[in-house]
Coordinates of C-alpha atoms in Angstrom, one line a residue:
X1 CA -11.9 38.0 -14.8
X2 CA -13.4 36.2 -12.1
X3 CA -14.4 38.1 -8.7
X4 CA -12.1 38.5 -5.9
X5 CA -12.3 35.3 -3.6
X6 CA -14.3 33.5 -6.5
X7 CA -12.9 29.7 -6.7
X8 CA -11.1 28.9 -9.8
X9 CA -11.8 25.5 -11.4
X10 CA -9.3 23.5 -13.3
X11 CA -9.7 23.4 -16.9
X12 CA -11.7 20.3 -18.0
X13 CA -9.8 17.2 -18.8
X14 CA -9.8 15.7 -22.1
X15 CA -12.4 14.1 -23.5
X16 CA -12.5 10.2 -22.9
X17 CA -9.8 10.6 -20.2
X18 CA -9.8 8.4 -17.1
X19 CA -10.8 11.7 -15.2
X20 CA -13.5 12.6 -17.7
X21 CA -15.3 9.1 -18.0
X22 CA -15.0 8.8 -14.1
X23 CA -16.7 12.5 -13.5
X24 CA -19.3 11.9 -15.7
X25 CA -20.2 8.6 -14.1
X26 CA -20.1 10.1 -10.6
X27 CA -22.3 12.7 -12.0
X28 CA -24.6 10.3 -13.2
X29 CA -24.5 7.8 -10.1
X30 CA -22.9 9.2 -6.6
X31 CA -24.4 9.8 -3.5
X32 CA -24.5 14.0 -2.6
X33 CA -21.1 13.1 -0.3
X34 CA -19.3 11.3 -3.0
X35 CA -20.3 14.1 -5.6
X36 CA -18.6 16.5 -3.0
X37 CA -15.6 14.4 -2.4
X38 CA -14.7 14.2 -6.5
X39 CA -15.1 17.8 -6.4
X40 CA -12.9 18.4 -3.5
X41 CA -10.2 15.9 -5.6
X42 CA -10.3 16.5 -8.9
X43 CA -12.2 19.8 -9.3
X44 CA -11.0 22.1 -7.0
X45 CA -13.9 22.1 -4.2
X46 CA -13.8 23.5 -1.1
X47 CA -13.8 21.0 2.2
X48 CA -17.3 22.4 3.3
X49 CA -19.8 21.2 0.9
X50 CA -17.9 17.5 2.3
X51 CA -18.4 18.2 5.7
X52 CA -21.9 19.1 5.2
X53 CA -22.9 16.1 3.3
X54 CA -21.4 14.0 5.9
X55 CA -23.6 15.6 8.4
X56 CA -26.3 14.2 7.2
X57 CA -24.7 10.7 8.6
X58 CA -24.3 11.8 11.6
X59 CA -25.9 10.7 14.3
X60 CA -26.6 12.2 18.1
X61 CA -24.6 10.1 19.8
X62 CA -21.5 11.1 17.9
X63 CA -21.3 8.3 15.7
X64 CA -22.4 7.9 11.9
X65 CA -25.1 5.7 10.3
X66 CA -27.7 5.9 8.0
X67 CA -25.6 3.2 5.6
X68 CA -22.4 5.6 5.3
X69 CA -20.9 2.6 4.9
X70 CA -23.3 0.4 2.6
X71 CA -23.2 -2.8 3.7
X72 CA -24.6 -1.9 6.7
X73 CA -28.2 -0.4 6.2
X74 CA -30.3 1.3 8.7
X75 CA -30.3 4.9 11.2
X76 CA -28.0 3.5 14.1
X77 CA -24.4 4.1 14.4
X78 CA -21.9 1.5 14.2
X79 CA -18.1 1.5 13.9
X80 CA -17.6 0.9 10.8
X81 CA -19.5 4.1 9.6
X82 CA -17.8 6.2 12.1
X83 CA -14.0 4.6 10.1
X84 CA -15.8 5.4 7.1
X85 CA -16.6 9.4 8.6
X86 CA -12.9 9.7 9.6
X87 CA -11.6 8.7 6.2
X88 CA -13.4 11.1 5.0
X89 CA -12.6 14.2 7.5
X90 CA -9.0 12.5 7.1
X91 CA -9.4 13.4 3.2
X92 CA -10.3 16.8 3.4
X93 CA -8.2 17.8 6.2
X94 CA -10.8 18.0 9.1
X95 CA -9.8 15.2 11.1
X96 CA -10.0 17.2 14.5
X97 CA -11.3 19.1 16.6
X98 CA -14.7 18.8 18.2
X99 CA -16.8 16.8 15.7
X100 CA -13.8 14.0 16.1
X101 CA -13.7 14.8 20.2
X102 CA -17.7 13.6 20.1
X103 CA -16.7 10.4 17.8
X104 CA -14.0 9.4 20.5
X105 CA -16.7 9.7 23.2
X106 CA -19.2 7.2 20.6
X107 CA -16.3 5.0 20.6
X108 CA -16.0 5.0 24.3
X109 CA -19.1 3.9 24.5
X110 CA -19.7 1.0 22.3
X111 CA -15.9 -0.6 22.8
X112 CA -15.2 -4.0 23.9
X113 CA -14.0 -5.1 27.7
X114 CA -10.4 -4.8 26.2
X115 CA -11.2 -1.7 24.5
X116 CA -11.0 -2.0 21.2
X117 CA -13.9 -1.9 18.5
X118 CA -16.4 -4.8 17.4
X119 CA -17.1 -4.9 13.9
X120 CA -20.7 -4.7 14.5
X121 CA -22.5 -3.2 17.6
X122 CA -25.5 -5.4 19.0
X123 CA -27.5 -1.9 17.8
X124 CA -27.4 -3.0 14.0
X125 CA -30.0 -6.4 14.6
X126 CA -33.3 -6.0 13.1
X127 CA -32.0 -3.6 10.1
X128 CA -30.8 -5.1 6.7
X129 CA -26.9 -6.0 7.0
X130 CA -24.4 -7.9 4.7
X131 CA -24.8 -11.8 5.1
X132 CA -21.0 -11.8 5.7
X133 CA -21.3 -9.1 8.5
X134 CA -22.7 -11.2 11.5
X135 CA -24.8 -9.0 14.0
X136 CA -23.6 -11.1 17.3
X137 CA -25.2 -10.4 21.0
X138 CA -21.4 -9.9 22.4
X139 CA -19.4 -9.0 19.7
X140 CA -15.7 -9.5 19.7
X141 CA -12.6 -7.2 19.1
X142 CA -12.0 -6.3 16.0
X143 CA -9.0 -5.3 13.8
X144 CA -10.7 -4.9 11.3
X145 CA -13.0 -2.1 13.0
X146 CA -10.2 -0.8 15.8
X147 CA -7.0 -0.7 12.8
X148 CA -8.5 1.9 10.3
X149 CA -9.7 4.4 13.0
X150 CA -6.4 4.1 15.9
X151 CA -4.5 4.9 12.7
X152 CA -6.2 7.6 11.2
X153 CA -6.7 9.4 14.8
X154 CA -3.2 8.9 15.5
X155 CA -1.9 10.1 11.4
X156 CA -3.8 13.4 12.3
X157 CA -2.5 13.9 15.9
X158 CA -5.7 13.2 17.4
X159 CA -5.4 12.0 21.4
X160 CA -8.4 10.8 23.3
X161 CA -8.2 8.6 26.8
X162 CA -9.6 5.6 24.2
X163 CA -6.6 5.6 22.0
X164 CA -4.7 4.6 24.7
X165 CA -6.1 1.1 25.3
X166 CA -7.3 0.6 21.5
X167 CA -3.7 1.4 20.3
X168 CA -2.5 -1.3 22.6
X169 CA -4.9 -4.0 21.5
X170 CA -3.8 -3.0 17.4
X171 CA -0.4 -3.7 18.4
X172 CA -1.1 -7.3 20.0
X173 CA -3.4 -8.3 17.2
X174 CA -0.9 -7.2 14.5
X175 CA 2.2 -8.9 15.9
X176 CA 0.0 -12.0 16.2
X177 CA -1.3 -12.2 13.0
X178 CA -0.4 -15.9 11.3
X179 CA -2.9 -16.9 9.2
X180 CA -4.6 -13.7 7.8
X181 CA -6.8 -12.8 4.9
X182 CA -7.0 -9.3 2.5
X183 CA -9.0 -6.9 4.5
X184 CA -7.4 -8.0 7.9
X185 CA -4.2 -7.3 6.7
X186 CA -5.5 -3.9 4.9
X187 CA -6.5 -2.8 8.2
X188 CA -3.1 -3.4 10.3
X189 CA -1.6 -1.4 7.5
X190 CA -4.1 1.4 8.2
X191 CA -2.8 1.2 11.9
X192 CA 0.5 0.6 11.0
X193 CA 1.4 3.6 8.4
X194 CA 0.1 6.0 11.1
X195 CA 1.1 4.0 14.6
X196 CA 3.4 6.3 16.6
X197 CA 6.1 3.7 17.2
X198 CA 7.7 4.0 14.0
X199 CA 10.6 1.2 14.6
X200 CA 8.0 -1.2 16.1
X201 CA 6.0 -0.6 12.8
X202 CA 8.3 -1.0 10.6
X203 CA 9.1 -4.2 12.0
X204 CA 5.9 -5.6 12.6
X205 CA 4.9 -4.1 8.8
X206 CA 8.3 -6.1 7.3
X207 CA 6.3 -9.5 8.9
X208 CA 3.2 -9.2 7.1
X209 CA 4.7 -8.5 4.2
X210 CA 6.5 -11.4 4.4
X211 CA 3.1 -13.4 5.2
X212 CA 1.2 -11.6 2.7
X213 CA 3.9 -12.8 -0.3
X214 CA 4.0 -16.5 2.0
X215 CA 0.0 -17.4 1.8
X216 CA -0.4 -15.6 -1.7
X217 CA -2.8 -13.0 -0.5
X218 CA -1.4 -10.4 -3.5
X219 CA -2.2 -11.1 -7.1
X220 CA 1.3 -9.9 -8.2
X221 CA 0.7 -11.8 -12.1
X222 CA -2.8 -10.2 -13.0
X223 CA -2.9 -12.0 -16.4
X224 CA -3.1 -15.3 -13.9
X225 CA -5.7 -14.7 -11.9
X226 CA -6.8 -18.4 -12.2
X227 CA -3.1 -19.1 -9.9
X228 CA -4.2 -17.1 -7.1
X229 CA -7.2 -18.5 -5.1
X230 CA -9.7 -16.3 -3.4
X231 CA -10.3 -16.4 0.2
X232 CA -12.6 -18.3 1.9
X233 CA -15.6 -16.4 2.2
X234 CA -14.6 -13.6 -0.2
X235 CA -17.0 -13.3 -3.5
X236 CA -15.8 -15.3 -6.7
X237 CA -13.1 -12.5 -8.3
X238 CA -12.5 -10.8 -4.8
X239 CA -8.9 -11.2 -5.8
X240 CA -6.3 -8.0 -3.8
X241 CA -3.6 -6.4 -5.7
X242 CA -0.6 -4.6 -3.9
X243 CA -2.1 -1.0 -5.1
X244 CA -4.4 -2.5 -2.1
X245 CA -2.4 -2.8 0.3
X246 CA -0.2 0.3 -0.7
X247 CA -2.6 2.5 -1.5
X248 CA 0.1 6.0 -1.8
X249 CA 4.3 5.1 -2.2
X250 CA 4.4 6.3 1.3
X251 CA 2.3 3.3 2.8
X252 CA 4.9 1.0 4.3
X253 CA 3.4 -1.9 2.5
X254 CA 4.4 -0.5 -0.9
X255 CA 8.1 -1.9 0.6
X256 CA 6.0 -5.9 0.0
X257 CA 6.6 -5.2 -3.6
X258 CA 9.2 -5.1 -6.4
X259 CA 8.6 -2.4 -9.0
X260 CA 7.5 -4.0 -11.5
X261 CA 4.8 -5.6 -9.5
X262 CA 3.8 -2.6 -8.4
X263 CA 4.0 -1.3 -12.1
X264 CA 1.8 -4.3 -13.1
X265 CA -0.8 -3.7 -10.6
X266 CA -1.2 0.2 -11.1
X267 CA -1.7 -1.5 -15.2
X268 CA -4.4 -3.7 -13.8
X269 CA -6.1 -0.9 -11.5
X270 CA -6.1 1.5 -14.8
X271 CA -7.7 -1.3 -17.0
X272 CA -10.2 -1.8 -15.0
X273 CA -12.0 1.2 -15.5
X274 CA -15.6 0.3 -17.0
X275 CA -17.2 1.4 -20.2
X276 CA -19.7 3.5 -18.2
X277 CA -16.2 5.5 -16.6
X278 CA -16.4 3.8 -13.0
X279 CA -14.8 0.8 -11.1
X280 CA -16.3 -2.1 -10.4
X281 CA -16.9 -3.4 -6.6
X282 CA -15.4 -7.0 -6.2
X283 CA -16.8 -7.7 -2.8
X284 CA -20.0 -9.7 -2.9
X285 CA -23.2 -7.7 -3.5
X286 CA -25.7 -8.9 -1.7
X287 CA -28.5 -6.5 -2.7
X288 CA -29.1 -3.9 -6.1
X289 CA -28.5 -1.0 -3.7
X290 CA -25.0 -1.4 -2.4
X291 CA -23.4 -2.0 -6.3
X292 CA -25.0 1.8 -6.6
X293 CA -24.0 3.7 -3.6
X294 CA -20.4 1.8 -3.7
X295 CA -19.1 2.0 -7.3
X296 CA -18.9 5.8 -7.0
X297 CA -16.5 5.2 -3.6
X298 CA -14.2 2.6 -5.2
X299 CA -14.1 4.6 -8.5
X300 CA -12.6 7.8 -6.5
X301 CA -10.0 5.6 -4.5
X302 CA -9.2 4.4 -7.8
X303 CA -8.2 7.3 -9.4
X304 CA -6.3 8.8 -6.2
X305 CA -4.1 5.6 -5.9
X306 CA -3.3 6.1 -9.8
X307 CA -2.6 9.8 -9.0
X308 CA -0.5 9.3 -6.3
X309 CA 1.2 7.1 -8.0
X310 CA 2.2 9.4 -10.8
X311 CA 0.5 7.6 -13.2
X312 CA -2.1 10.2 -15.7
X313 CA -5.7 10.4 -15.5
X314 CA -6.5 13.4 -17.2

């Protein structure tokens, strides 16, 4: 019998199972933090060990650095690590509090005249960054920062004096969105599933859709790729499925998509599980480190969209 208060850990999955190739990958591969997170997923781990791993990222100004996110390398805090940090807090339930009162003050602090989030601060020149992530002297808004982080502060009940103006600029740059790309859109659904205005959302969510399925930005026939051209700028196979967009049923994008499609890309996300038990990265890799530290984060996201989904992993 185990001791009173001692954790009890799920009986192993099968052998050769989607969960058991994938854990033995991340085993072999992750970073400490994505080692934690699979635990806390799949394995019955305690929220801690995750908070304390992400720590390690953190920096004194309240943001995060120290390539949480990998395409940015380097100590300094940037935006895009601090989304990163909240998805993760987000995941394990500790999206609050203090630690997230000291990220809204970072934010504060590095936000555009209009008050929203560039995707790089001027901070990040002079350390290695992505070729595709220009390091600007005034950096513009950014959706693609200011979407992911309004929405997850707002999904966990989080108010700040920053939301207020960052919440507003979300909602002009996703009702103004025409001509669009993957990741742009991604990141007004991350605002949208979580905005508080859920009429206005649902509206504005019921457009994209519409512009998503318009300019072909969802591979909705995965056995013909070679129909659906890739984005300028996006690496040769960068190719978006709706599981991307509609990463849980609840997401309001999963509305964008028939059953079947959705059926056929959950098929797609399942088959591309690698010989070595991970996912590969699509987006371009622009050095040996980043296909490392990133397979392990896109192999986890791959196996909670197929869970909650329904679909078995082991």
């Amino acid at each position: 019998m185990p001791e009173p208060g001692a954790s009890v850990l799920p009986p192993p999955p099968p052998a050769h199972s989607p969960l058991f190739r994938a854990e033995q990958f991340v085993w072999l591969t992750a970073r400490v933090l994505e080692q934690r997170l699979f635990a806390y997923h799949f394995l019955n781990g305690a929220a801690d060990p995750v908070e304390t791993a992400l720590d390690a990222y953190r920096n004194e100004d309240g943001g995060y650095g120290h390539a949480l996110e990998p395409d940015l390398r380097g100590p300094v805090s940037q935006p895009l690590h601090v989304g990163h940090a909240l998805h993760v807090l987000d995941a394990v339930e500790r999206c609050g509090g203090q630690r997230v009162d000291r990220v809204c003050r970072y934010l504060t602090s590095v936000s555009t005249p209009d008050g929203a989030l560039p995707a790089v601060h001027t901070g990040q020149r002079g350390y290695p960054t992505a070729p595709f992530i220009p390091v600007m002297d005034d950096p513009p808004s950014s959706l693609l920062a200011t979407g992911p982080v309004v929405g997850l502060l707002h999904g966990n009940e989080v108010w700040h004096a920053w939301l207020f103006r960052a919440t507003d600029f979300c909602w002009q740059a996703v009702e103004s969105l025409e001509k669009s790309h993957p990741y742009e859109i991604e990141a007004a659904v991350a605002f949208l599933d979580s905005a508080p205005d859920r009429p206005r959302a649902e509206a504005a969510a019921d457009r994209l859709g519409r512009l998503v399925r318009d300019q072909r930005l969802a591979v909705l026939e995965p056995d013909d790729l070679g129909s659906y051209a890739v984005p300028t700028g996006y690496a040769q196979g960068e190719h978006h499925f709706p599981h991307d967009y509609a990463r849980t049923p609840r997401s309001l994008a999963r509305a964008w998509f028939t059953d079947d499609e959705m059926s056929r890309s959950l098929d797609h996300l399942a088959d591309e599980q690698q010989e070595d038990g991970g996912w590969p990265v699509r987006w371009r890799q622009w050095t040996p480190g980043i296909l490392l530290e990133a397979r392990p984060m896109v192999t986890i996201r791959a196996l909670r969209t197929l869970r909650a989904y329904g679909r078995h992993i082991g």
